């Protein structure tokens, strides 16, 4: 290869190569760099070595993807071929496009061969076999080829599925900024649905943000949003490049009002209270200044109907608390039920 590049060397020789460099302004090294090396007695009987590939071996590809652009990297300039079957170099069908000169090495000192693998099947481990021959500039009789193939596999997958994406419907809370939990579950695809999920409020490709908990089958993300109606776009992608998209719509309502007792009356042997929303109610017989937690519980049915024993001898200072924690101020009641003989 050195000979083909204009540097004459012989086997079993020792060489000193003197180097000086000069920039565009005529500045040159004061000292001389010397590269000392020797050439083996030879001959070269070692075939090329495939060191790495641009796409890792045994990598998955997307569902319905039938081809894959691939580069392989060898330790010396080579000519390479591939086949679906394990064959000798000359019998392999597909010639690769390879860097053939010693000056063509990359930053890692390796040489690149390029091709497109065809005939990839879904739900299948697709095997390809590679062999290379060295010294593209030499006589055929002086060249070395692989006697064993480099085996490379591509895993065909199936479509990725988002089983569900939440939330949907109406979310209620008592705060002005409401915590909303996004959740998604994925299946199928590669590795039984293991994927990375993203969310966006625009649907534009550049606006998707990765879930805080993802790279699994279950994916979660907490957001804090104001009252209003929302549309969000959910996108999940697995290692093979399979993708599924879902759209979620939901409304946030803020409830910061205390529950109200809209009726209070005697029914059979009970005092019945009706609230305007689901709530729990308690009472005290002294005054309004008692903690809700220390009040006497009132039995509730279906959240809005409340019953306690009828007692005309005592006033009941009733406090009601809704499911969001809204309740009267410490010195106030939801209603004061006063006894009467009438």
PDB file of C-alpha atoms in Angstrom, residues 95-331:
ATOM      1  CA  UNK A  95     -20.055  -6.117  -3.708  1.00  0.00           C
ATOM      2  CA  UNK A  96     -19.584  -3.323  -1.179  1.00  0.00           C
ATOM      3  CA  UNK A  97     -18.212   0.179  -1.876  1.00  0.00           C
ATOM      4  CA  UNK A  98     -14.904   0.322  -0.006  1.00  0.00           C
ATOM      5  CA  UNK A  99     -12.088   2.796   0.647  1.00  0.00           C
ATOM      6  CA  UNK A 100      -9.205   1.199  -1.268  1.00  0.00           C
ATOM      7  CA  UNK A 101      -6.173   3.397  -0.472  1.00  0.00           C
ATOM      8  CA  UNK A 102      -4.100   3.667   2.678  1.00  0.00           C
ATOM      9  CA  UNK A 103      -4.750   7.423   2.856  1.00  0.00           C
ATOM     10  CA  UNK A 104      -8.503   6.815   3.167  1.00  0.00           C
ATOM     11  CA  UNK A 105      -8.484   5.751   6.813  1.00  0.00           C
ATOM     12  CA  UNK A 106     -10.844   7.460   9.278  1.00  0.00           C
ATOM     13  CA  UNK A 107     -10.077   9.090  12.636  1.00  0.00           C
ATOM     14  CA  UNK A 108      -9.818   5.659  14.283  1.00  0.00           C
ATOM     15  CA  UNK A 109      -7.342   4.421  11.664  1.00  0.00           C
ATOM     16  CA  UNK A 110      -9.956   2.134  10.104  1.00  0.00           C
ATOM     17  CA  UNK A 111     -11.217   1.749   6.536  1.00  0.00           C
ATOM     18  CA  UNK A 112     -14.870   1.997   5.547  1.00  0.00           C
ATOM     19  CA  UNK A 113     -17.010  -0.228   3.322  1.00  0.00           C
ATOM     20  CA  UNK A 114     -20.589   0.824   2.582  1.00  0.00           C
ATOM     21  CA  UNK A 115     -23.667  -1.114   1.516  1.00  0.00           C
ATOM     22  CA  UNK A 116     -27.439  -1.439   1.853  1.00  0.00           C
ATOM     23  CA  UNK A 117     -28.669  -4.694   3.356  1.00  0.00           C
ATOM     24  CA  UNK A 118     -31.828  -5.903   1.604  1.00  0.00           C
ATOM     25  CA  UNK A 119     -34.497  -8.480   2.375  1.00  0.00           C
ATOM     26  CA  UNK A 120     -35.047  -7.796   6.079  1.00  0.00           C
ATOM     27  CA  UNK A 121     -38.094  -9.657   7.447  1.00  0.00           C
ATOM     28  CA  UNK A 122     -40.358  -8.626  10.327  1.00  0.00           C
ATOM     29  CA  UNK A 123     -40.399 -10.706  13.528  1.00  0.00           C
ATOM     30  CA  UNK A 124     -37.254 -12.504  12.425  1.00  0.00           C
ATOM     31  CA  UNK A 125     -33.525 -12.577  13.163  1.00  0.00           C
ATOM     32  CA  UNK A 126     -32.044 -11.709   9.750  1.00  0.00           C
ATOM     33  CA  UNK A 127     -28.485 -12.956   9.273  1.00  0.00           C
ATOM     34  CA  UNK A 128     -25.916 -11.550   6.839  1.00  0.00           C
ATOM     35  CA  UNK A 129     -22.397 -12.817   6.148  1.00  0.00           C
ATOM     36  CA  UNK A 130     -19.395 -10.651   5.214  1.00  0.00           C
ATOM     37  CA  UNK A 131     -15.966 -11.485   3.803  1.00  0.00           C
ATOM     38  CA  UNK A 132     -13.142  -9.198   2.691  1.00  0.00           C
ATOM     39  CA  UNK A 133      -9.967  -9.350   0.582  1.00  0.00           C
ATOM     40  CA  UNK A 134      -6.963  -7.101   1.290  1.00  0.00           C
ATOM     41  CA  UNK A 135      -4.534  -5.101  -0.888  1.00  0.00           C
ATOM     42  CA  UNK A 136      -6.916  -3.838  -3.603  1.00  0.00           C
ATOM     43  CA  UNK A 137      -3.937  -2.361  -5.527  1.00  0.00           C
ATOM     44  CA  UNK A 138      -1.897  -5.568  -5.615  1.00  0.00           C
ATOM     45  CA  UNK A 139      -1.799  -8.568  -7.892  1.00  0.00           C
ATOM     46  CA  UNK A 140      -4.555 -11.072  -7.242  1.00  0.00           C
ATOM     47  CA  UNK A 141      -1.987 -13.715  -6.312  1.00  0.00           C
ATOM     48  CA  UNK A 142      -0.621 -11.504  -3.516  1.00  0.00           C
ATOM     49  CA  UNK A 143      -3.985 -10.828  -1.859  1.00  0.00           C
ATOM     50  CA  UNK A 144      -5.473 -12.432   1.268  1.00  0.00           C
ATOM     51  CA  UNK A 145      -9.172 -13.092   1.795  1.00  0.00           C
ATOM     52  CA  UNK A 146     -11.241 -14.194   4.784  1.00  0.00           C
ATOM     53  CA  UNK A 147     -11.787 -17.926   5.055  1.00  0.00           C
ATOM     54  CA  UNK A 148     -14.434 -17.382   7.739  1.00  0.00           C
ATOM     55  CA  UNK A 149     -17.365 -15.018   7.469  1.00  0.00           C
ATOM     56  CA  UNK A 150     -18.178 -12.164   9.784  1.00  0.00           C
ATOM     57  CA  UNK A 151     -21.766 -12.911  10.872  1.00  0.00           C
ATOM     58  CA  UNK A 152     -24.051  -9.921  11.355  1.00  0.00           C
ATOM     59  CA  UNK A 153     -27.697  -9.996  12.511  1.00  0.00           C
ATOM     60  CA  UNK A 154     -30.584  -7.553  12.226  1.00  0.00           C
ATOM     61  CA  UNK A 155     -33.702  -8.167  14.326  1.00  0.00           C
ATOM     62  CA  UNK A 156     -36.977  -7.518  12.514  1.00  0.00           C
ATOM     63  CA  UNK A 157     -39.684  -6.331  14.919  1.00  0.00           C
ATOM     64  CA  UNK A 158     -43.422  -5.720  15.062  1.00  0.00           C
ATOM     65  CA  UNK A 159     -45.411  -2.506  15.430  1.00  0.00           C
ATOM     66  CA  UNK A 160     -45.251  -0.629  18.740  1.00  0.00           C
ATOM     67  CA  UNK A 161     -48.598  -0.041  20.450  1.00  0.00           C
ATOM     68  CA  UNK A 162     -49.633   2.573  23.021  1.00  0.00           C
ATOM     69  CA  UNK A 163     -52.185   0.581  25.041  1.00  0.00           C
ATOM     70  CA  UNK A 164     -53.488   3.689  26.782  1.00  0.00           C
ATOM     71  CA  UNK A 165     -52.573   7.304  27.440  1.00  0.00           C
ATOM     72  CA  UNK A 166     -53.971   9.332  30.335  1.00  0.00           C
ATOM     73  CA  UNK A 167     -55.522  11.625  31.493  1.00  0.00           C
ATOM     74  CA  UNK A 168     -58.844  12.040  29.719  1.00  0.00           C
ATOM     75  CA  UNK A 169     -62.030  13.757  30.889  1.00  0.00           C
ATOM     76  CA  UNK A 170     -62.210  16.260  33.746  1.00  0.00           C
ATOM     77  CA  UNK A 171     -59.664  16.779  36.529  1.00  0.00           C
ATOM     78  CA  UNK A 172     -60.772  18.719  39.599  1.00  0.00           C
ATOM     79  CA  UNK A 173     -58.810  20.107  42.523  1.00  0.00           C
ATOM     80  CA  UNK A 174     -58.959  23.002  44.960  1.00  0.00           C
ATOM     81  CA  UNK A 175     -55.681  24.686  43.976  1.00  0.00           C
ATOM     82  CA  UNK A 176     -55.218  27.340  41.285  1.00  0.00           C
ATOM     83  CA  UNK A 177     -52.429  25.264  39.726  1.00  0.00           C
ATOM     84  CA  UNK A 178     -53.407  21.606  39.498  1.00  0.00           C
ATOM     85  CA  UNK A 179     -51.045  18.627  39.448  1.00  0.00           C
ATOM     86  CA  UNK A 180     -51.809  16.464  36.390  1.00  0.00           C
ATOM     87  CA  UNK A 181     -50.250  13.004  36.019  1.00  0.00           C
ATOM     88  CA  UNK A 182     -49.574  11.843  32.457  1.00  0.00           C
ATOM     89  CA  UNK A 183     -49.370   8.083  32.110  1.00  0.00           C
ATOM     90  CA  UNK A 184     -48.896   5.752  29.137  1.00  0.00           C
ATOM     91  CA  UNK A 185     -48.414   2.025  28.681  1.00  0.00           C
ATOM     92  CA  UNK A 186     -46.718   0.446  25.645  1.00  0.00           C
ATOM     93  CA  UNK A 187     -46.583  -3.109  24.306  1.00  0.00           C
ATOM     94  CA  UNK A 188     -45.470  -5.165  21.257  1.00  0.00           C
ATOM     95  CA  UNK A 189     -42.705  -3.468  19.220  1.00  0.00           C
ATOM     96  CA  UNK A 190     -39.171  -4.485  20.254  1.00  0.00           C
ATOM     97  CA  UNK A 191     -38.559  -6.012  23.695  1.00  0.00           C
ATOM     98  CA  UNK A 192     -42.303  -6.384  24.415  1.00  0.00           C
ATOM     99  CA  UNK A 193     -42.983  -2.658  24.206  1.00  0.00           C
ATOM    100  CA  UNK A 194     -40.041  -1.149  26.060  1.00  0.00           C
ATOM    101  CA  UNK A 195     -39.876   2.389  24.690  1.00  0.00           C
ATOM    102  CA  UNK A 196     -39.205   6.062  25.385  1.00  0.00           C
ATOM    103  CA  UNK A 197     -42.258   8.337  25.427  1.00  0.00           C
ATOM    104  CA  UNK A 198     -42.555  12.077  24.811  1.00  0.00           C
ATOM    105  CA  UNK A 199     -45.305  14.697  25.137  1.00  0.00           C
ATOM    106  CA  UNK A 200     -46.088  17.959  23.341  1.00  0.00           C
ATOM    107  CA  UNK A 201     -48.876  20.550  23.442  1.00  0.00           C
ATOM    108  CA  UNK A 202     -48.371  21.431  19.753  1.00  0.00           C
ATOM    109  CA  UNK A 203     -47.665  18.145  17.999  1.00  0.00           C
ATOM    110  CA  UNK A 204     -44.667  19.681  16.180  1.00  0.00           C
ATOM    111  CA  UNK A 205     -41.709  17.311  15.954  1.00  0.00           C
ATOM    112  CA  UNK A 206     -39.343  19.839  17.563  1.00  0.00           C
ATOM    113  CA  UNK A 207     -41.593  20.386  20.591  1.00  0.00           C
ATOM    114  CA  UNK A 208     -41.754  16.897  22.092  1.00  0.00           C
ATOM    115  CA  UNK A 209     -40.350  16.541  25.622  1.00  0.00           C
ATOM    116  CA  UNK A 210     -39.202  13.244  27.135  1.00  0.00           C
ATOM    117  CA  UNK A 211     -41.256  11.816  30.014  1.00  0.00           C
ATOM    118  CA  UNK A 212     -39.484  12.022  33.359  1.00  0.00           C
ATOM    119  CA  UNK A 213     -40.184   8.306  33.970  1.00  0.00           C
ATOM    120  CA  UNK A 214     -39.786   6.280  30.767  1.00  0.00           C
ATOM    121  CA  UNK A 215     -37.524   3.804  28.921  1.00  0.00           C
ATOM    122  CA  UNK A 216     -39.798   1.027  30.124  1.00  0.00           C
ATOM    123  CA  UNK A 217     -43.316  -0.307  29.479  1.00  0.00           C
ATOM    124  CA  UNK A 218     -44.963   2.222  31.832  1.00  0.00           C
ATOM    125  CA  UNK A 219     -44.301   5.936  31.426  1.00  0.00           C
ATOM    126  CA  UNK A 220     -45.188   8.842  33.757  1.00  0.00           C
ATOM    127  CA  UNK A 221     -44.851  12.606  33.799  1.00  0.00           C
ATOM    128  CA  UNK A 222     -46.161  15.212  36.277  1.00  0.00           C
ATOM    129  CA  UNK A 223     -47.316  18.599  34.992  1.00  0.00           C
ATOM    130  CA  UNK A 224     -48.798  21.557  36.879  1.00  0.00           C
ATOM    131  CA  UNK A 225     -51.478  23.328  34.842  1.00  0.00           C
ATOM    132  CA  UNK A 226     -53.996  26.117  35.255  1.00  0.00           C
ATOM    133  CA  UNK A 227     -57.750  25.725  34.926  1.00  0.00           C
ATOM    134  CA  UNK A 228     -58.806  25.225  31.304  1.00  0.00           C
ATOM    135  CA  UNK A 229     -59.121  22.748  28.431  1.00  0.00           C
ATOM    136  CA  UNK A 230     -56.052  21.001  27.031  1.00  0.00           C
ATOM    137  CA  UNK A 231     -54.932  18.847  24.107  1.00  0.00           C
ATOM    138  CA  UNK A 232     -51.628  16.974  24.390  1.00  0.00           C
ATOM    139  CA  UNK A 233     -49.847  14.698  21.935  1.00  0.00           C
ATOM    140  CA  UNK A 234     -48.093  11.549  23.176  1.00  0.00           C
ATOM    141  CA  UNK A 235     -45.370   9.836  21.122  1.00  0.00           C
ATOM    142  CA  UNK A 236     -43.514   6.635  22.019  1.00  0.00           C
ATOM    143  CA  UNK A 237     -40.504   5.183  20.160  1.00  0.00           C
ATOM    144  CA  UNK A 238     -38.688   1.898  20.801  1.00  0.00           C
ATOM    145  CA  UNK A 239     -35.076   0.928  20.141  1.00  0.00           C
ATOM    146  CA  UNK A 240     -35.951  -0.407  16.692  1.00  0.00           C
ATOM    147  CA  UNK A 241     -37.449   2.929  15.632  1.00  0.00           C
ATOM    148  CA  UNK A 242     -41.074   1.775  15.894  1.00  0.00           C
ATOM    149  CA  UNK A 243     -43.382   4.634  16.846  1.00  0.00           C
ATOM    150  CA  UNK A 244     -46.951   5.086  17.994  1.00  0.00           C
ATOM    151  CA  UNK A 245     -48.853   8.327  18.661  1.00  0.00           C
ATOM    152  CA  UNK A 246     -51.893   9.143  20.778  1.00  0.00           C
ATOM    153  CA  UNK A 247     -53.799  12.349  21.543  1.00  0.00           C
ATOM    154  CA  UNK A 248     -55.276  13.077  24.962  1.00  0.00           C
ATOM    155  CA  UNK A 249     -57.838  15.774  25.779  1.00  0.00           C
ATOM    156  CA  UNK A 250     -58.853  16.842  29.250  1.00  0.00           C
ATOM    157  CA  UNK A 251     -60.300  19.739  31.223  1.00  0.00           C
ATOM    158  CA  UNK A 252     -59.049  21.131  34.527  1.00  0.00           C
ATOM    159  CA  UNK A 253     -61.551  22.637  36.953  1.00  0.00           C
ATOM    160  CA  UNK A 254     -60.591  24.412  40.152  1.00  0.00           C
ATOM    161  CA  UNK A 255     -62.968  24.071  43.115  1.00  0.00           C
ATOM    162  CA  UNK A 256     -61.993  26.440  45.932  1.00  0.00           C
ATOM    163  CA  UNK A 257     -65.458  26.893  47.483  1.00  0.00           C
ATOM    164  CA  UNK A 258     -66.695  25.254  50.650  1.00  0.00           C
ATOM    165  CA  UNK A 259     -69.516  22.730  50.314  1.00  0.00           C
ATOM    166  CA  UNK A 260     -72.945  24.214  51.138  1.00  0.00           C
ATOM    167  CA  UNK A 261     -75.803  22.666  53.083  1.00  0.00           C
ATOM    168  CA  UNK A 262     -78.782  23.409  50.839  1.00  0.00           C
ATOM    169  CA  UNK A 263     -81.452  21.689  52.992  1.00  0.00           C
ATOM    170  CA  UNK A 264     -81.803  20.636  56.634  1.00  0.00           C
ATOM    171  CA  UNK A 265     -84.990  18.988  57.935  1.00  0.00           C
ATOM    172  CA  UNK A 266     -86.496  16.332  60.192  1.00  0.00           C
ATOM    173  CA  UNK A 267     -87.023  12.965  58.510  1.00  0.00           C
ATOM    174  CA  UNK A 268     -88.457  10.183  60.714  1.00  0.00           C
ATOM    175  CA  UNK A 269     -86.168  10.059  63.776  1.00  0.00           C
ATOM    176  CA  UNK A 270     -83.226  11.720  62.014  1.00  0.00           C
ATOM    177  CA  UNK A 271     -81.945  15.141  61.104  1.00  0.00           C
ATOM    178  CA  UNK A 272     -81.226  15.072  57.383  1.00  0.00           C
ATOM    179  CA  UNK A 273     -78.757  17.422  55.674  1.00  0.00           C
ATOM    180  CA  UNK A 274     -78.284  17.720  51.907  1.00  0.00           C
ATOM    181  CA  UNK A 275     -75.065  19.240  50.506  1.00  0.00           C
ATOM    182  CA  UNK A 276     -74.520  20.686  47.032  1.00  0.00           C
ATOM    183  CA  UNK A 277     -71.536  18.389  46.407  1.00  0.00           C
ATOM    184  CA  UNK A 278     -69.947  15.286  47.849  1.00  0.00           C
ATOM    185  CA  UNK A 279     -68.739  16.029  51.347  1.00  0.00           C
ATOM    186  CA  UNK A 280     -68.196  14.737  54.841  1.00  0.00           C
ATOM    187  CA  UNK A 281     -69.877  16.562  57.714  1.00  0.00           C
ATOM    188  CA  UNK A 282     -69.293  16.753  61.458  1.00  0.00           C
ATOM    189  CA  UNK A 283     -70.886  18.740  64.277  1.00  0.00           C
ATOM    190  CA  UNK A 284     -70.285  20.108  67.745  1.00  0.00           C
ATOM    191  CA  UNK A 285     -72.918  21.193  70.333  1.00  0.00           C
ATOM    192  CA  UNK A 286     -70.899  24.048  71.913  1.00  0.00           C
ATOM    193  CA  UNK A 287     -69.953  26.503  69.158  1.00  0.00           C
ATOM    194  CA  UNK A 288     -68.246  26.815  65.746  1.00  0.00           C
ATOM    195  CA  UNK A 289     -64.694  27.078  67.061  1.00  0.00           C
ATOM    196  CA  UNK A 290     -63.641  23.440  66.860  1.00  0.00           C
ATOM    197  CA  UNK A 291     -61.233  21.646  64.511  1.00  0.00           C
ATOM    198  CA  UNK A 292     -62.962  19.630  61.810  1.00  0.00           C
ATOM    199  CA  UNK A 293     -61.056  16.513  62.876  1.00  0.00           C
ATOM    200  CA  UNK A 294     -62.497  16.660  66.412  1.00  0.00           C
ATOM    201  CA  UNK A 295     -66.133  17.048  65.328  1.00  0.00           C
ATOM    202  CA  UNK A 296     -68.748  14.307  65.791  1.00  0.00           C
ATOM    203  CA  UNK A 297     -69.163  12.488  62.456  1.00  0.00           C
ATOM    204  CA  UNK A 298     -72.480  12.646  60.624  1.00  0.00           C
ATOM    205  CA  UNK A 299     -73.385   9.544  58.620  1.00  0.00           C
ATOM    206  CA  UNK A 300     -73.308  10.215  54.879  1.00  0.00           C
ATOM    207  CA  UNK A 301     -74.938   8.285  52.068  1.00  0.00           C
ATOM    208  CA  UNK A 302     -73.867   8.794  48.444  1.00  0.00           C
ATOM    209  CA  UNK A 303     -71.827  11.819  49.467  1.00  0.00           C
ATOM    210  CA  UNK A 304     -74.631  14.416  49.518  1.00  0.00           C
ATOM    211  CA  UNK A 305     -77.209  12.979  51.952  1.00  0.00           C
ATOM    212  CA  UNK A 306     -76.235  13.119  55.610  1.00  0.00           C
ATOM    213  CA  UNK A 307     -78.076  11.758  58.684  1.00  0.00           C
ATOM    214  CA  UNK A 308     -77.736  12.095  62.448  1.00  0.00           C
ATOM    215  CA  UNK A 309     -80.050  11.550  65.379  1.00  0.00           C
ATOM    216  CA  UNK A 310     -82.820  14.145  65.875  1.00  0.00           C
ATOM    217  CA  UNK A 311     -82.317  16.113  69.086  1.00  0.00           C
ATOM    218  CA  UNK A 312     -84.475  19.175  69.771  1.00  0.00           C
ATOM    219  CA  UNK A 313     -82.629  20.042  72.973  1.00  0.00           C
ATOM    220  CA  UNK A 314     -79.298  21.067  71.449  1.00  0.00           C
ATOM    221  CA  UNK A 315     -78.068  23.289  68.639  1.00  0.00           C
ATOM    222  CA  UNK A 316     -75.781  21.586  66.119  1.00  0.00           C
ATOM    223  CA  UNK A 317     -72.838  23.539  64.725  1.00  0.00           C
ATOM    224  CA  UNK A 318     -72.192  21.691  61.479  1.00  0.00           C
ATOM    225  CA  UNK A 319     -69.042  21.824  59.343  1.00  0.00           C
ATOM    226  CA  UNK A 320     -68.746  20.102  55.960  1.00  0.00           C
ATOM    227  CA  UNK A 321     -65.588  19.382  53.989  1.00  0.00           C
ATOM    228  CA  UNK A 322     -65.490  18.368  50.306  1.00  0.00           C
ATOM    229  CA  UNK A 323     -63.159  15.863  48.655  1.00  0.00           C
ATOM    230  CA  UNK A 324     -60.631  18.635  47.911  1.00  0.00           C
ATOM    231  CA  UNK A 325     -60.342  19.690  51.546  1.00  0.00           C
ATOM    232  CA  UNK A 326     -62.428  22.860  51.300  1.00  0.00           C
ATOM    233  CA  UNK A 327     -64.140  23.644  54.644  1.00  0.00           C
ATOM    234  CA  UNK A 328     -65.346  26.672  56.619  1.00  0.00           C
ATOM    235  CA  UNK A 329     -62.948  28.948  58.478  1.00  0.00           C
ATOM    236  CA  UNK A 330     -62.029  27.805  62.016  1.00  0.00           C
ATOM    237  CA  UNK A 331     -64.631  30.075  63.640  1.00  0.00           C
TER     238      UNK A 331
END
